[in-house]
Amino acid sequence: MTRAWWSPPVLLGLLGAGCAGELSSDEPGTPPADEQAMVAVESPRAELAASPGEPEAAEPETAEAEAAEPERPYDPRWVDAVRQVVGTYSAWGRVDDEARWAPFLCRMPLPASARISESDDRGTHGEKLYTVYAMDPVAYGAEPSALRPGVSPELPELQQVIVKESFRPVPWDEAQDAKGVFFSDLRPAIRDGQRFVPGERQGLFIMMQTKGELPGTDAGWIYATVEPDLMTVSAVGAIESCSGCHQQAGPGRLFGLPGFFRPTPSSANGAPRAQP
């Protein structure tokens, strides 16, 4: 996509802390062999082969790395759903994409607001720019639109899905070409008076809400992270670092976009809707 930054709308910012397919019968835990072949999951380096009769010993650096990084949860029930989300989320449109409805007072639609994360944790959302997509954008606070149905036939078991698409922030001055022009479909994010634009993709953070609270979820929410290649599901399930943060948002688990969106009181089926 090659457009001037003021043309299509989007929301971006530095990120904060931190399903199609039917459910499988597998229980949460280590992915089965076929899943391991399809999904690359970070795992410790292979242990060094020991001499016959001696116990195997891991490399010192490997042991230190294992101690420093806790094992990522991987619930195979939701891998297909995550893949389906990755394949369809861009069609939902960004939640503050003004091109989705008529401009106010006939003015030209504005690009989405650039969003800046409040997190300093680089391991989760910190030090990234992000833009947000929602399967049900109206429930997330966006204006109603005939082009925003709020449902996805490919994800029948899910009530809501939020996708944060993240990028490495690049200072505006560094992103311009020789003529001082920068082409993007996102308005720059601003921090401390400096403008930043999206650089290299940093991956996806996904929240999926089931229709009812299921075992192994965070009050009905499943969290997932996808690598920048948009193929590797690096973690999925009730990720402790994610749930610990989003529980601070209350029962709905959603923080929303600061100073912009307000939630709707209920979902399409009449059930209480999570607060963004």
mmCIF file of C-alpha atoms in Angstrom:
data_model
loop_
_atom_site.group_PDB
_atom_site.id
_atom_site.type_symbol
_atom_site.label_atom_id
_atom_site.label_comp_id
_atom_site.label_asym_id
_atom_site.label_seq_id
_atom_site.Cartn_x
_atom_site.Cartn_y
_atom_site.Cartn_z
ATOM 1 C CA MET A 1 0.000 0.000 0.000
ATOM 2 C CA THR A 2 1.580 3.257 -1.102
ATOM 3 C CA ARG A 3 -0.450 6.290 -0.090
ATOM 4 C CA ALA A 4 0.204 9.669 1.385
ATOM 5 C CA TRP A 5 -0.107 9.549 5.165
ATOM 6 C CA TRP A 6 -3.138 11.786 5.172
ATOM 7 C CA SER A 7 -5.208 9.624 2.777
ATOM 8 C CA PRO A 8 -6.582 6.430 4.542
ATOM 9 C CA PRO A 9 -7.416 6.301 8.189
ATOM 10 C CA VAL A 10 -5.776 4.337 10.932
ATOM 11 C CA LEU A 11 -4.802 4.444 14.568
ATOM 12 C CA LEU A 12 -1.305 4.037 15.808
ATOM 13 C CA GLY A 13 0.767 4.371 18.947
ATOM 14 C CA LEU A 14 3.369 2.840 21.195
ATOM 15 C CA LEU A 15 1.894 -0.300 22.791
ATOM 16 C CA GLY A 16 1.321 -0.837 26.516
ATOM 17 C CA ALA A 17 2.212 -3.680 28.930
ATOM 18 C CA GLY A 18 1.717 -6.759 28.679
ATOM 19 C CA CYS A 19 -10.461 -18.154 16.218
ATOM 20 C CA ALA A 20 -12.102 -19.901 12.837
ATOM 21 C CA GLY A 21 -12.044 -23.574 13.130
ATOM 22 C CA GLU A 22 -14.013 -25.544 15.698
ATOM 23 C CA LEU A 23 -12.540 -26.343 19.072
ATOM 24 C CA SER A 24 -10.433 -29.471 19.092
ATOM 25 C CA SER A 25 -10.689 -32.089 21.780
ATOM 26 C CA ASP A 26 -7.099 -31.478 22.845
ATOM 27 C CA GLU A 27 -6.582 -30.187 26.347
ATOM 28 C CA PRO A 28 -4.401 -27.130 27.031
ATOM 29 C CA GLY A 29 -0.754 -28.014 27.110
ATOM 30 C CA THR A 30 2.082 -28.875 24.792
ATOM 31 C CA PRO A 31 1.111 -28.707 21.086
ATOM 32 C CA PRO A 32 0.738 -32.086 19.381
ATOM 33 C CA ALA A 33 3.257 -33.218 16.789
ATOM 34 C CA ASP A 34 1.182 -32.033 13.825
ATOM 35 C CA GLU A 35 0.795 -28.609 15.401
ATOM 36 C CA GLN A 36 4.502 -28.422 16.083
ATOM 37 C CA ALA A 37 5.134 -29.075 12.409
ATOM 38 C CA MET A 38 2.773 -26.265 11.353
ATOM 39 C CA VAL A 39 3.456 -23.695 14.032
ATOM 40 C CA ALA A 40 6.889 -22.583 15.087
ATOM 41 C CA VAL A 41 7.058 -22.237 18.837
ATOM 42 C CA GLU A 42 10.081 -20.999 20.707
ATOM 43 C CA SER A 43 11.733 -23.844 22.563
ATOM 44 C CA PRO A 44 15.032 -24.318 24.412
ATOM 45 C CA ARG A 45 18.053 -25.232 22.324
ATOM 46 C CA ALA A 46 18.785 -28.937 22.101
ATOM 47 C CA GLU A 47 20.872 -30.338 24.890
ATOM 48 C CA LEU A 48 24.426 -31.364 24.137
ATOM 49 C CA ALA A 49 24.947 -35.080 23.678
ATOM 50 C CA ALA A 50 26.723 -36.591 26.684
ATOM 51 C CA SER A 51 29.258 -39.399 26.770
ATOM 52 C CA PRO A 52 27.803 -42.922 27.086
ATOM 53 C CA GLY A 53 26.814 -43.667 30.633
ATOM 54 C CA GLU A 54 26.827 -40.041 31.691
ATOM 55 C CA PRO A 55 23.709 -37.865 32.225
ATOM 56 C CA GLU A 56 23.053 -35.284 29.536
ATOM 57 C CA ALA A 57 23.837 -31.704 30.465
ATOM 58 C CA ALA A 58 22.506 -28.514 28.872
ATOM 59 C CA GLU A 59 24.796 -25.722 27.786
ATOM 60 C CA PRO A 60 25.301 -23.127 30.555
ATOM 61 C CA GLU A 61 23.891 -20.367 28.335
ATOM 62 C CA THR A 62 20.848 -22.506 27.572
ATOM 63 C CA ALA A 63 20.151 -23.113 31.251
ATOM 64 C CA GLU A 64 20.431 -19.399 31.950
ATOM 65 C CA ALA A 65 18.069 -18.572 29.093
ATOM 66 C CA GLU A 66 15.536 -21.112 30.351
ATOM 67 C CA ALA A 67 15.641 -19.601 33.817
ATOM 68 C CA ALA A 68 15.256 -16.070 32.458
ATOM 69 C CA GLU A 69 12.309 -16.759 30.116
ATOM 70 C CA PRO A 70 9.236 -18.609 31.466
ATOM 71 C CA GLU A 71 7.619 -21.137 29.165
ATOM 72 C CA ARG A 72 4.953 -19.602 26.959
ATOM 73 C CA PRO A 73 1.463 -21.102 27.241
ATOM 74 C CA TYR A 74 0.195 -22.910 24.159
ATOM 75 C CA ASP A 75 -3.432 -24.083 24.142
ATOM 76 C CA PRO A 76 -3.934 -26.134 20.941
ATOM 77 C CA ARG A 77 -7.721 -25.687 21.092
ATOM 78 C CA TRP A 78 -7.342 -22.123 19.832
ATOM 79 C CA VAL A 79 -4.569 -22.336 17.240
ATOM 80 C CA ASP A 80 -6.958 -22.680 14.286
ATOM 81 C CA ALA A 81 -8.973 -19.715 15.528
ATOM 82 C CA VAL A 82 -5.835 -17.572 15.794
ATOM 83 C CA ARG A 83 -4.875 -18.480 12.241
ATOM 84 C CA GLN A 84 -8.351 -17.579 11.023
ATOM 85 C CA VAL A 85 -8.141 -14.213 12.770
ATOM 86 C CA VAL A 86 -4.782 -13.506 11.135
ATOM 87 C CA GLY A 87 -6.297 -14.248 7.731
ATOM 88 C CA THR A 88 -9.396 -12.073 8.159
ATOM 89 C CA TYR A 89 -8.753 -9.214 10.604
ATOM 90 C CA SER A 90 -7.669 -6.662 7.996
ATOM 91 C CA ALA A 91 -11.106 -6.921 6.342
ATOM 92 C CA TRP A 92 -12.792 -5.685 9.540
ATOM 93 C CA GLY A 93 -11.239 -2.242 9.215
ATOM 94 C CA ARG A 94 -9.536 -0.269 11.928
ATOM 95 C CA VAL A 95 -11.834 0.781 14.735
ATOM 96 C CA ASP A 96 -11.380 4.530 14.135
ATOM 97 C CA ASP A 97 -11.191 4.331 10.336
ATOM 98 C CA GLU A 98 -13.313 7.339 9.335
ATOM 99 C CA ALA A 99 -13.456 6.244 5.719
ATOM 100 C CA ARG A 100 -16.044 3.715 6.882
ATOM 101 C CA TRP A 101 -18.784 6.324 7.335
ATOM 102 C CA ALA A 102 -19.844 9.682 5.869
ATOM 103 C CA PRO A 103 -17.544 12.626 6.678
ATOM 104 C CA PHE A 104 -18.803 15.193 9.168
ATOM 105 C CA LEU A 105 -19.914 18.443 7.472
ATOM 106 C CA CYS A 106 -18.568 17.152 4.143
ATOM 107 C CA ARG A 107 -14.969 17.417 5.264
ATOM 108 C CA MET A 108 -12.484 14.896 3.914
ATOM 109 C CA PRO A 109 -12.116 11.768 6.072
ATOM 110 C CA LEU A 110 -9.079 11.886 8.349
ATOM 111 C CA PRO A 111 -6.632 9.046 8.853
ATOM 112 C CA ALA A 112 -6.842 7.140 12.117
ATOM 113 C CA SER A 113 -5.193 8.695 15.138
ATOM 114 C CA ALA A 114 -1.704 7.517 15.905
ATOM 115 C CA ARG A 115 -1.634 5.726 19.263
ATOM 116 C CA ILE A 116 1.261 5.712 21.701
ATOM 117 C CA SER A 117 1.738 2.981 24.251
ATOM 118 C CA GLU A 118 1.985 3.911 27.902
ATOM 119 C CA SER A 119 4.158 0.876 28.584
ATOM 120 C CA ASP A 120 7.918 0.891 29.080
ATOM 121 C CA ASP A 121 8.124 -2.904 28.844
ATOM 122 C CA ARG A 122 9.703 -3.822 25.517
ATOM 123 C CA GLY A 123 8.879 -7.480 26.108
ATOM 124 C CA THR A 124 5.134 -6.856 25.762
ATOM 125 C CA HIS A 125 3.633 -3.757 24.128
ATOM 126 C CA GLY A 126 6.240 -1.176 25.085
ATOM 127 C CA GLU A 127 8.300 0.810 22.572
ATOM 128 C CA LYS A 128 5.958 0.000 19.672
ATOM 129 C CA LEU A 129 3.435 1.779 17.492
ATOM 130 C CA TYR A 130 0.086 0.063 17.095
ATOM 131 C CA THR A 131 -3.197 0.151 15.257
ATOM 132 C CA VAL A 132 -6.349 -1.671 16.424
ATOM 133 C CA TYR A 133 -8.878 -3.832 14.592
ATOM 134 C CA ALA A 134 -12.059 -5.294 16.120
ATOM 135 C CA MET A 135 -14.413 -7.976 14.849
ATOM 136 C CA ASP A 136 -17.273 -6.041 16.479
ATOM 137 C CA PRO A 137 -16.034 -2.424 16.247
ATOM 138 C CA VAL A 138 -19.308 -0.908 17.484
ATOM 139 C CA ALA A 139 -19.033 -2.861 20.733
ATOM 140 C CA TYR A 140 -15.519 -1.487 21.032
ATOM 141 C CA GLY A 141 -16.859 2.051 20.701
ATOM 142 C CA ALA A 142 -16.767 2.831 16.979
ATOM 143 C CA GLU A 143 -19.710 4.471 15.211
ATOM 144 C CA PRO A 144 -22.351 2.106 13.735
ATOM 145 C CA SER A 145 -21.974 1.356 10.032
ATOM 146 C CA ALA A 146 -23.539 -1.029 7.539
ATOM 147 C CA LEU A 147 -20.001 -1.976 6.544
ATOM 148 C CA ARG A 148 -19.222 -3.102 10.101
ATOM 149 C CA PRO A 149 -21.439 -6.139 10.750
ATOM 150 C CA GLY A 150 -19.825 -7.080 14.066
ATOM 151 C CA VAL A 151 -19.802 -10.789 13.286
ATOM 152 C CA SER A 152 -17.515 -13.086 11.334
ATOM 153 C CA PRO A 153 -18.982 -16.328 9.927
ATOM 154 C CA GLU A 154 -15.521 -17.884 10.080
ATOM 155 C CA LEU A 155 -15.417 -17.465 13.872
ATOM 156 C CA PRO A 156 -18.771 -18.784 15.133
ATOM 157 C CA GLU A 157 -17.514 -19.615 18.634
ATOM 158 C CA LEU A 158 -16.290 -16.064 19.307
ATOM 159 C CA GLN A 159 -18.184 -13.002 20.496
ATOM 160 C CA GLN A 160 -15.416 -10.436 20.057
ATOM 161 C CA VAL A 161 -11.853 -10.274 18.741
ATOM 162 C CA ILE A 162 -9.378 -7.419 19.191
ATOM 163 C CA VAL A 163 -6.178 -7.311 17.126
ATOM 164 C CA LYS A 164 -3.308 -4.946 17.862
ATOM 165 C CA GLU A 165 -0.971 -4.666 14.894
ATOM 166 C CA SER A 166 2.389 -3.338 16.066
ATOM 167 C CA PHE A 167 5.392 -1.753 14.394
ATOM 168 C CA ARG A 168 8.815 -0.427 15.287
ATOM 169 C CA PRO A 169 8.591 3.370 15.661
ATOM 170 C CA VAL A 170 10.698 5.371 13.218
ATOM 171 C CA PRO A 171 11.302 9.114 13.709
ATOM 172 C CA TRP A 172 9.548 11.164 11.042
ATOM 173 C CA ASP A 173 12.784 12.758 9.839
ATOM 174 C CA GLU A 174 14.383 9.370 9.204
ATOM 175 C CA ALA A 175 11.376 8.058 7.257
ATOM 176 C CA GLN A 176 11.200 10.867 4.689
ATOM 177 C CA ASP A 177 12.681 10.501 1.235
ATOM 178 C CA ALA A 178 15.144 12.918 -0.377
ATOM 179 C CA LYS A 179 12.295 15.327 -1.158
ATOM 180 C CA GLY A 180 11.008 15.294 2.411
ATOM 181 C CA VAL A 181 7.985 13.140 1.554
ATOM 182 C CA PHE A 182 6.777 10.107 3.499
ATOM 183 C CA PHE A 183 4.104 7.784 2.135
ATOM 184 C CA SER A 184 1.938 5.871 4.599
ATOM 185 C CA ASP A 185 -1.719 5.239 5.339
ATOM 186 C CA LEU A 186 -1.219 6.151 8.996
ATOM 187 C CA ARG A 187 -0.929 9.516 10.630
ATOM 188 C CA PRO A 188 2.261 9.928 12.667
ATOM 189 C CA ALA A 189 2.244 9.258 16.399
ATOM 190 C CA ILE A 190 3.569 12.066 18.583
ATOM 191 C CA ARG A 191 5.597 11.764 21.777
ATOM 192 C CA ASP A 192 7.450 14.586 23.516
ATOM 193 C CA GLY A 193 6.910 16.786 20.487
ATOM 194 C CA GLN A 194 8.491 14.296 18.079
ATOM 195 C CA ARG A 195 6.587 12.500 15.307
ATOM 196 C CA PHE A 196 6.964 8.766 14.688
ATOM 197 C CA VAL A 197 5.777 6.604 11.800
ATOM 198 C CA PRO A 198 5.488 2.800 11.503
ATOM 199 C CA GLY A 199 8.621 0.917 10.568
ATOM 200 C CA GLU A 200 9.311 -2.795 10.627
ATOM 201 C CA ARG A 201 6.369 -4.985 11.630
ATOM 202 C CA GLN A 202 6.630 -6.294 15.207
ATOM 203 C CA GLY A 203 3.802 -8.843 15.151
ATOM 204 C CA LEU A 204 0.237 -9.131 16.438
ATOM 205 C CA PHE A 205 -1.324 -9.212 19.899
ATOM 206 C CA ILE A 206 -4.772 -10.836 19.801
ATOM 207 C CA MET A 207 -7.610 -11.033 22.334
ATOM 208 C CA MET A 208 -10.505 -13.412 21.604
ATOM 209 C CA GLN A 209 -13.709 -13.530 23.669
ATOM 210 C CA THR A 210 -15.696 -16.754 23.715
ATOM 211 C CA LYS A 211 -19.467 -17.001 23.918
ATOM 212 C CA GLY A 212 -19.497 -17.929 27.577
ATOM 213 C CA GLU A 213 -16.660 -18.488 30.028
ATOM 214 C CA LEU A 214 -14.821 -21.685 29.191
ATOM 215 C CA PRO A 215 -12.231 -23.542 31.297
ATOM 216 C CA GLY A 216 -8.691 -22.461 30.602
ATOM 217 C CA THR A 217 -9.662 -18.891 29.674
ATOM 218 C CA ASP A 218 -9.472 -15.559 31.483
ATOM 219 C CA ALA A 219 -13.181 -14.990 32.148
ATOM 220 C CA GLY A 220 -13.874 -16.022 28.564
ATOM 221 C CA TRP A 221 -10.862 -14.274 27.025
ATOM 222 C CA ILE A 222 -7.986 -15.978 25.203
ATOM 223 C CA TYR A 223 -4.750 -14.137 24.452
ATOM 224 C CA ALA A 224 -2.354 -14.861 21.592
ATOM 225 C CA THR A 225 0.830 -13.482 20.099
ATOM 226 C CA VAL A 226 1.833 -13.911 16.465
ATOM 227 C CA GLU A 227 5.321 -13.293 15.113
ATOM 228 C CA PRO A 228 6.009 -10.651 12.414
ATOM 229 C CA ASP A 229 5.844 -13.319 9.686
ATOM 230 C CA LEU A 230 2.077 -13.584 10.497
ATOM 231 C CA MET A 231 2.440 -17.376 10.432
ATOM 232 C CA THR A 232 4.112 -18.296 13.701
ATOM 233 C CA VAL A 233 1.771 -18.480 16.706
ATOM 234 C CA SER A 234 4.258 -17.994 19.529
ATOM 235 C CA ALA A 235 1.773 -18.221 22.415
ATOM 236 C CA VAL A 236 -1.957 -18.749 22.893
ATOM 237 C CA GLY A 237 -4.181 -19.312 25.917
ATOM 238 C CA ALA A 238 -4.640 -17.632 29.292
ATOM 239 C CA ILE A 239 -1.243 -15.910 29.105
ATOM 240 C CA GLU A 240 -0.435 -14.767 32.637
ATOM 241 C CA SER A 241 1.356 -11.540 31.688
ATOM 242 C CA CYS A 242 -1.593 -10.528 29.490
ATOM 243 C CA SER A 243 -4.392 -11.481 31.868
ATOM 244 C CA GLY A 244 -2.617 -9.880 34.828
ATOM 245 C CA CYS A 245 -2.597 -6.560 33.010
ATOM 246 C CA HIS A 246 -6.067 -6.706 31.425
ATOM 247 C CA GLN A 247 -7.717 -7.716 34.686
ATOM 248 C CA GLN A 248 -6.962 -4.168 35.808
ATOM 249 C CA ALA A 249 -9.481 -3.003 33.179
ATOM 250 C CA GLY A 250 -12.288 -4.739 35.102
ATOM 251 C CA PRO A 251 -14.598 -7.633 34.194
ATOM 252 C CA GLY A 252 -14.633 -6.633 30.523
ATOM 253 C CA ARG A 253 -10.823 -6.900 30.216
ATOM 254 C CA LEU A 254 -10.705 -4.081 27.615
ATOM 255 C CA PHE A 255 -8.992 -0.723 28.080
ATOM 256 C CA GLY A 256 -10.107 0.768 24.764
ATOM 257 C CA LEU A 257 -8.522 3.793 23.116
ATOM 258 C CA PRO A 258 -7.811 6.565 25.654
ATOM 259 C CA GLY A 259 -10.055 9.583 25.261
ATOM 260 C CA PHE A 260 -11.706 8.335 22.091
ATOM 261 C CA PHE A 261 -14.130 5.418 22.314
ATOM 262 C CA ARG A 262 -17.010 4.554 24.609
ATOM 263 C CA PRO A 263 -18.526 1.088 24.945
ATOM 264 C CA THR A 264 -22.014 0.060 23.955
ATOM 265 C CA PRO A 265 -24.139 -1.322 26.823
ATOM 266 C CA SER A 266 -24.727 -4.805 25.406
ATOM 267 C CA SER A 267 -23.757 -7.219 22.685
ATOM 268 C CA ALA A 268 -25.877 -8.211 19.727
ATOM 269 C CA ASN A 269 -27.292 -11.216 21.593
ATOM 270 C CA GLY A 270 -28.230 -9.155 24.639
ATOM 271 C CA ALA A 271 -25.397 -10.320 26.878
ATOM 272 C CA PRO A 272 -23.439 -7.716 28.837
ATOM 273 C CA ARG A 273 -20.703 -6.239 26.700
ATOM 274 C CA ALA A 274 -17.148 -5.893 27.895
ATOM 275 C CA GLN A 275 -15.941 -2.390 28.600
ATOM 276 C CA PRO A 276 -13.091 -1.265 26.335
#
